[in-house]
Coordinates of C-alpha atoms in Angstrom, one line a residue:
M1414 CA -30.2 -16.0 -0.5
V1415 CA -26.6 -15.3 -1.5
G1416 CA -24.5 -14.0 1.4
K1417 CA -23.0 -10.5 1.5
I1418 CA -19.2 -10.1 1.6
L1419 CA -17.4 -7.5 3.7
N1420 CA -13.8 -6.7 2.8
Y1421 CA -12.0 -5.1 5.6
G1422 CA -9.0 -4.2 3.6
S1423 CA -6.3 -1.9 2.3
I1424 CA -6.6 0.7 -0.4
N1425 CA -3.4 1.8 -2.1
I1426 CA -2.1 4.0 -4.9
D1427 CA 0.1 1.6 -6.9
E1428 CA 3.1 3.1 -8.7
F1429 CA 4.6 0.7 -11.3
F1430 CA 8.1 0.8 -12.6
T1431 CA 9.1 -1.5 -15.4
V1432 CA 12.7 -2.5 -15.0
P1433 CA 15.1 -5.0 -16.7
H1434 CA 15.2 -7.1 -13.6
I1435 CA 14.4 -6.7 -9.9
C1436 CA 16.8 -4.2 -8.4
K1437 CA 19.6 -5.6 -6.2
S1438 CA 21.1 -4.1 -3.1
G1439 CA 23.3 -1.1 -4.1
E1440 CA 22.1 -1.1 -7.7
T1441 CA 20.5 1.8 -9.6
L1442 CA 18.2 0.9 -12.5
S1443 CA 16.5 3.0 -15.1
S1444 CA 12.8 2.3 -15.5
S1445 CA 11.4 2.0 -19.1
S1446 CA 7.9 3.0 -18.1
Y1447 CA 5.9 4.4 -15.1
T1448 CA 2.2 3.9 -14.4
M1449 CA 0.0 5.0 -11.4
R1450 CA -3.1 2.9 -10.7
A1451 CA -5.6 2.0 -8.0
G1452 CA -4.5 -1.0 -5.9
G1453 CA -3.9 -2.5 -2.5
K1454 CA -4.5 -6.2 -1.7
G1455 CA -7.8 -5.4 -0.1
A1456 CA -9.0 -3.2 -3.0
N1457 CA -7.8 -5.6 -5.6
Q1458 CA -9.7 -8.5 -4.0
S1459 CA -12.8 -6.4 -3.8
A1460 CA -12.6 -5.7 -7.5
A1461 CA -12.2 -9.4 -8.2
L1462 CA -15.1 -10.2 -5.9
A1463 CA -17.3 -7.7 -7.7
K1464 CA -16.3 -8.8 -11.2
A1465 CA -16.9 -12.4 -10.2
G1466 CA -20.5 -11.7 -9.2
G1467 CA -20.1 -11.2 -5.4
K1468 CA -22.1 -8.7 -3.4
I1469 CA -19.1 -6.9 -2.0
Y1470 CA -18.8 -4.0 0.5
H1471 CA -15.4 -2.5 1.1
A1472 CA -14.5 -1.0 4.5
G1473 CA -11.4 1.0 4.1
K1474 CA -9.6 4.3 4.8
I1475 CA -8.5 6.7 2.1
G1476 CA -6.6 10.0 2.0
K1477 CA -7.6 13.1 0.1
D1478 CA -5.0 12.1 -2.5
A1479 CA -7.0 9.0 -3.3
L1480 CA -10.5 10.2 -3.8
W1481 CA -10.2 9.1 -7.4
V1482 CA -9.5 5.5 -6.2
R1483 CA -12.7 5.5 -4.3
D1484 CA -14.6 6.6 -7.4
Y1485 CA -12.8 4.0 -9.6
M1486 CA -13.7 1.2 -7.1
S1487 CA -17.3 2.2 -7.2
E1488 CA -17.2 2.0 -11.0
Q1489 CA -16.1 -1.6 -10.6
G1490 CA -19.3 -2.5 -8.8
I1491 CA -18.0 -2.3 -5.2
D1492 CA -20.2 -0.7 -2.5
M1493 CA -17.9 2.0 -1.0
S1494 CA -20.3 3.4 1.6
L1495 CA -18.3 1.9 4.4
T1496 CA -15.0 3.5 3.3
K1497 CA -14.1 6.6 5.2
L1498 CA -11.9 9.6 4.5
A1499 CA -8.8 10.1 6.8
E1500 CA -8.5 13.9 6.5
D1501 CA -4.9 14.3 7.8
E1502 CA -3.2 11.2 6.4
N1503 CA -1.6 10.4 3.0
N1504 CA -3.1 7.4 1.3
G1505 CA -1.3 4.1 1.4
R1506 CA 1.1 3.5 -1.5
A1507 CA 2.9 0.6 -3.1
L1508 CA 6.1 1.0 -5.2
I1509 CA 6.2 -1.9 -7.5
Q1510 CA 9.1 -3.1 -9.7
V1511 CA 8.0 -5.3 -12.6
S1512 CA 10.8 -7.3 -14.3
Q1513 CA 10.9 -7.3 -18.1
E1514 CA 12.8 -10.6 -18.0
T1515 CA 10.3 -12.7 -16.0
G1516 CA 7.2 -10.7 -15.2
D1517 CA 7.9 -11.1 -11.5
N1518 CA 7.6 -8.2 -9.1
A1519 CA 9.0 -6.7 -5.9
I1520 CA 6.9 -4.4 -3.8
M1521 CA 7.6 -1.8 -1.1
L1522 CA 4.6 -0.6 1.0
F1523 CA 3.9 2.6 2.7
P1524 CA 0.8 2.0 5.0
G1525 CA -0.5 5.6 5.2
T1526 CA -4.2 5.6 5.8
N1527 CA -4.2 1.8 6.0
G1528 CA -2.6 2.2 9.5
T1529 CA -5.4 4.4 10.9
Y1530 CA -8.2 1.9 11.5
D1531 CA -10.1 2.4 14.8
P1532 CA -11.6 -0.5 16.7
K1533 CA -14.3 1.9 18.0
E1534 CA -15.7 1.8 14.4
F1535 CA -16.0 -2.0 14.1
D1536 CA -19.5 -2.5 15.6
G1537 CA -20.9 0.0 13.2
L1538 CA -19.1 -1.5 10.2
L1539 CA -20.5 -5.0 11.1
S1540 CA -24.1 -3.9 11.9
Q1541 CA -25.5 -4.9 8.6
F1542 CA -23.7 -8.3 8.5
G1543 CA -24.3 -11.6 10.3
P1544 CA -24.6 -15.4 9.9
G1545 CA -24.4 -16.4 6.3
D1546 CA -22.2 -13.5 5.4
W1547 CA -18.4 -13.5 4.9
I1548 CA -15.5 -11.2 5.8
V1549 CA -12.3 -11.1 3.8
Q1550 CA -9.1 -9.9 5.4
Q1551 CA -5.5 -9.4 4.5
N1552 CA -2.5 -8.2 6.5
E1553 CA -2.0 -4.7 5.1
I1554 CA -4.1 -2.8 7.6
S1555 CA -4.0 -2.1 11.4
K1556 CA -6.2 -3.8 14.0
G1557 CA -7.0 -6.6 11.7
G1558 CA -7.0 -9.2 14.4
E1559 CA -9.5 -7.3 16.5
M1560 CA -11.9 -7.0 13.6
M1561 CA -11.5 -10.7 12.7
R1562 CA -12.4 -11.8 16.3
L1563 CA -15.4 -9.5 16.5
A1564 CA -16.7 -10.5 13.0
A1565 CA -16.4 -14.2 13.7
D1566 CA -18.2 -13.8 17.1
K1567 CA -21.1 -12.1 15.2
G1568 CA -21.4 -15.2 13.0
L1569 CA -19.5 -14.2 9.9
S1570 CA -17.4 -16.7 8.1
V1571 CA -13.8 -15.5 7.7
L1572 CA -11.5 -15.9 4.6
F1573 CA -8.0 -14.8 5.6
N1574 CA -5.2 -14.1 3.1
P1575 CA -2.3 -13.3 5.5
A1576 CA -0.3 -11.3 3.1
P1577 CA 2.2 -9.8 3.6
L1578 CA 3.1 -12.5 6.1
T1579 CA 4.9 -10.8 9.0
R1580 CA 6.8 -12.2 11.9
G1581 CA 4.6 -12.8 14.9
I1582 CA 1.4 -13.0 12.8
L1583 CA 0.1 -15.9 14.9
D1584 CA -0.1 -13.5 17.9
S1585 CA -1.7 -10.7 15.8
F1586 CA -4.6 -12.7 14.3
P1587 CA -6.9 -15.3 15.9
F1588 CA -6.3 -18.2 13.5
D1589 CA -8.9 -20.3 15.3
K1590 CA -11.6 -17.9 14.0
V1591 CA -10.6 -18.4 10.3
S1592 CA -12.9 -20.4 8.1
V1593 CA -10.8 -20.6 4.9
L1594 CA -7.1 -19.7 4.7
V1595 CA -5.6 -18.8 1.3
V1596 CA -1.8 -18.5 1.0
N1597 CA 0.8 -18.8 -1.7
E1598 CA 3.5 -21.4 -1.5
H1599 CA 6.1 -19.1 0.1
E1600 CA 3.6 -17.7 2.7
A1601 CA 2.6 -21.3 3.5
E1602 CA 6.2 -22.3 4.2
D1603 CA 6.8 -19.2 6.3
L1604 CA 3.6 -19.8 8.3
C1605 CA 4.6 -23.3 9.0
R1606 CA 7.9 -22.0 10.4
E1607 CA 6.0 -19.5 12.6
F1608 CA 4.5 -22.4 14.6
G1609 CA 7.6 -24.5 14.5
G1610 CA 6.8 -26.8 11.5
N1611 CA 9.7 -28.3 9.5
V1612 CA 8.1 -28.5 6.0
S1613 CA 9.8 -26.8 3.1
L1614 CA 9.2 -26.3 -0.6
S1615 CA 12.4 -28.2 -1.4
S1616 CA 11.3 -31.3 0.5
S1617 CA 7.5 -31.2 0.5
T1618 CA 4.7 -31.0 -2.0
G1619 CA 2.2 -28.2 -2.0
L1620 CA -0.5 -30.6 -0.8
E1621 CA 1.8 -31.7 2.1
I1622 CA 2.3 -28.1 3.1
A1623 CA -1.5 -27.5 2.9
G1624 CA -2.0 -30.5 5.0
E1625 CA 0.5 -29.3 7.7
L1626 CA -1.5 -26.0 8.0
F1627 CA -4.9 -27.8 7.8
N1628 CA -3.9 -30.2 10.6
R1629 CA -2.5 -27.4 12.7
F1630 CA -5.7 -25.3 12.5
K1631 CA -8.4 -27.9 13.2
T1632 CA -11.3 -25.4 13.3
M1633 CA -10.8 -24.3 9.7
Q1634 CA -13.0 -25.5 6.9
G1635 CA -10.2 -25.4 4.4
V1636 CA -6.7 -24.4 3.5
V1637 CA -5.7 -23.3 -0.1
V1638 CA -2.1 -23.0 -1.3
T1639 CA -1.5 -21.3 -4.7
L1640 CA 1.5 -22.6 -6.5
G1641 CA 2.0 -20.0 -9.3
G1642 CA 2.5 -21.7 -12.6
E1643 CA 1.9 -25.1 -11.0
G1644 CA -1.7 -24.4 -10.1
V1645 CA -3.4 -24.7 -6.8
V1646 CA -4.0 -27.3 -4.0
G1647 CA -6.4 -27.4 -1.1
K1648 CA -7.6 -29.4 1.8
F1649 CA -11.2 -29.1 3.1
R1650 CA -13.4 -30.7 5.6
D1651 CA -17.2 -31.0 5.7
Q1652 CA -19.4 -33.0 8.1
G1653 CA -16.5 -35.1 9.2
E1654 CA -15.1 -35.9 5.8
I1655 CA -11.8 -34.5 4.5
R1656 CA -10.9 -34.1 0.8
D1657 CA -7.8 -33.0 -1.1
F1658 CA -8.0 -30.8 -4.2
E1659 CA -5.4 -30.3 -6.9
V1660 CA -6.1 -28.0 -9.9
P1661 CA -3.3 -27.7 -12.5
S1662 CA -2.6 -24.3 -14.0
R1663 CA -2.9 -23.3 -17.7
K1664 CA 0.4 -22.6 -19.4
V1665 CA 0.2 -19.0 -20.5
P1666 CA 2.6 -16.2 -21.4
V1667 CA 3.3 -14.2 -18.2
K1668 CA 3.4 -10.4 -18.4
D1669 CA 2.9 -9.4 -14.8
T1670 CA 2.0 -11.5 -11.7
T1671 CA 1.1 -8.5 -9.5
G1672 CA -2.7 -9.0 -9.5
A1673 CA -2.8 -12.8 -9.8
G1674 CA -3.1 -13.7 -6.1
D1675 CA -5.8 -11.1 -5.4
T1676 CA -7.7 -12.2 -8.5
F1677 CA -7.6 -15.8 -7.2
V1678 CA -8.9 -14.8 -3.7
G1679 CA -11.8 -12.8 -5.1
Y1680 CA -12.9 -15.3 -7.7
F1681 CA -12.6 -18.2 -5.2
L1682 CA -14.8 -16.7 -2.6
A1683 CA -17.3 -15.3 -5.0
G1684 CA -17.5 -18.6 -6.7
L1685 CA -17.9 -20.5 -3.4
V1686 CA -20.7 -18.1 -2.2
R1687 CA -22.8 -18.1 -5.4
S1688 CA -22.3 -21.7 -6.4
E1689 CA -25.4 -23.8 -6.8
A1690 CA -23.6 -27.2 -6.8
K1691 CA -25.3 -29.8 -4.6
T1692 CA -22.4 -30.5 -2.2
Y1693 CA -19.9 -28.4 -0.4
F1694 CA -17.0 -30.2 -2.0
E1695 CA -18.4 -29.6 -5.5
R1696 CA -18.7 -25.9 -4.7
V1697 CA -15.1 -25.9 -3.5
H1698 CA -13.8 -27.7 -6.6
N1699 CA -15.8 -25.4 -9.0
A1700 CA -14.6 -22.3 -7.1
L1701 CA -10.9 -23.4 -7.2
E1702 CA -11.1 -24.1 -10.9
E1703 CA -12.7 -20.8 -11.8
A1704 CA -10.3 -18.8 -9.6
N1705 CA -7.3 -20.6 -11.1
L1706 CA -8.5 -19.8 -14.6
A1707 CA -9.2 -16.1 -13.7
A1708 CA -5.7 -15.8 -12.2
S1709 CA -4.2 -17.3 -15.4
I1710 CA -5.9 -14.5 -17.4
A1711 CA -4.7 -11.8 -15.0
V1712 CA -1.0 -12.7 -15.4
Q1713 CA -1.2 -12.0 -19.1
R1714 CA -2.0 -8.3 -18.4
E1715 CA -0.2 -5.5 -16.7
G1716 CA -1.3 -4.0 -13.4
S1717 CA -3.2 -5.3 -10.4
M1718 CA -6.8 -4.1 -10.2
V1719 CA -7.0 -3.4 -14.0
S1720 CA -5.8 -7.0 -14.7
V1721 CA -8.7 -8.7 -13.1
P1722 CA -10.9 -10.3 -15.8
T1723 CA -14.7 -10.0 -15.9
L1724 CA -16.8 -13.1 -15.3
A1725 CA -17.8 -13.1 -19.0
E1726 CA -14.1 -13.3 -19.9
V1727 CA -13.6 -16.2 -17.5
E1728 CA -16.7 -18.0 -18.9
E1729 CA -15.4 -17.5 -22.4
A1730 CA -12.0 -19.0 -21.4
K1731 CA -13.7 -22.0 -19.9
K1732 CA -15.3 -22.7 -23.3
R1733 CA -11.9 -22.7 -25.0
Q1734 CA -10.3 -25.2 -22.6

């Protein structure tokens, strides 16, 4: 039976501003367009998990100003029964600049309801999950470390995407409970610095940085480092064997990178959970390839949650490769 996936994650209202370039200190820019959409790293990853075929439950907090976001997420195939209304709080928001020159973005976060999680609720949230199931977490919500520890102790496997990566994160989250760590190249470098490592993007390959993290956290099944336009690398262990993975990226026109990382996380875990490949390493390889392909589709579209492709679109793209 395919395991269930619980996403204990953020729900934001995303406000997008298209600008000539990312605003510099002291600079005032005019935006050529403005859009408001559903978002948040947690919500985006849940949408990707659902579109990729995962059985996904989202445990979040929303404000009255975001009831439409809850409805929209339900329409994407996400079970929202574990998401609660925070009556007296404004919903979390992200103000996102998108550069017309490069498609890159800069994001400012207001936590709002994402900072109101209560550990007293955790046992109830986890009551329908157990061994064989997964929990997905990011670093946009409060009390994440406590939830991670409790979920792992109940037998859930943990996928952790520690974004945004904040100073002191090693003290906030029990990394020894993480099954699979997914980071981008900059987060990987910063995380290495957090525990005193001396690797850097200028002097180390992505696989070397993945190896540094993998060797540091010896209880993890695997570490994945996404490299943007250069693809993705990973290092995984199974039954005493360790294997490296390198998946190159497709060269595509980039419109907006906002939702690419979340698309990757959702498609990777959904692919890993539903894969029928005979060996664990085959399942990992297939999931990495599919997630990388899905992310390459997402960057060709504007927005975050709305940019996540359907599984049918990803399957069609596979045929064209």
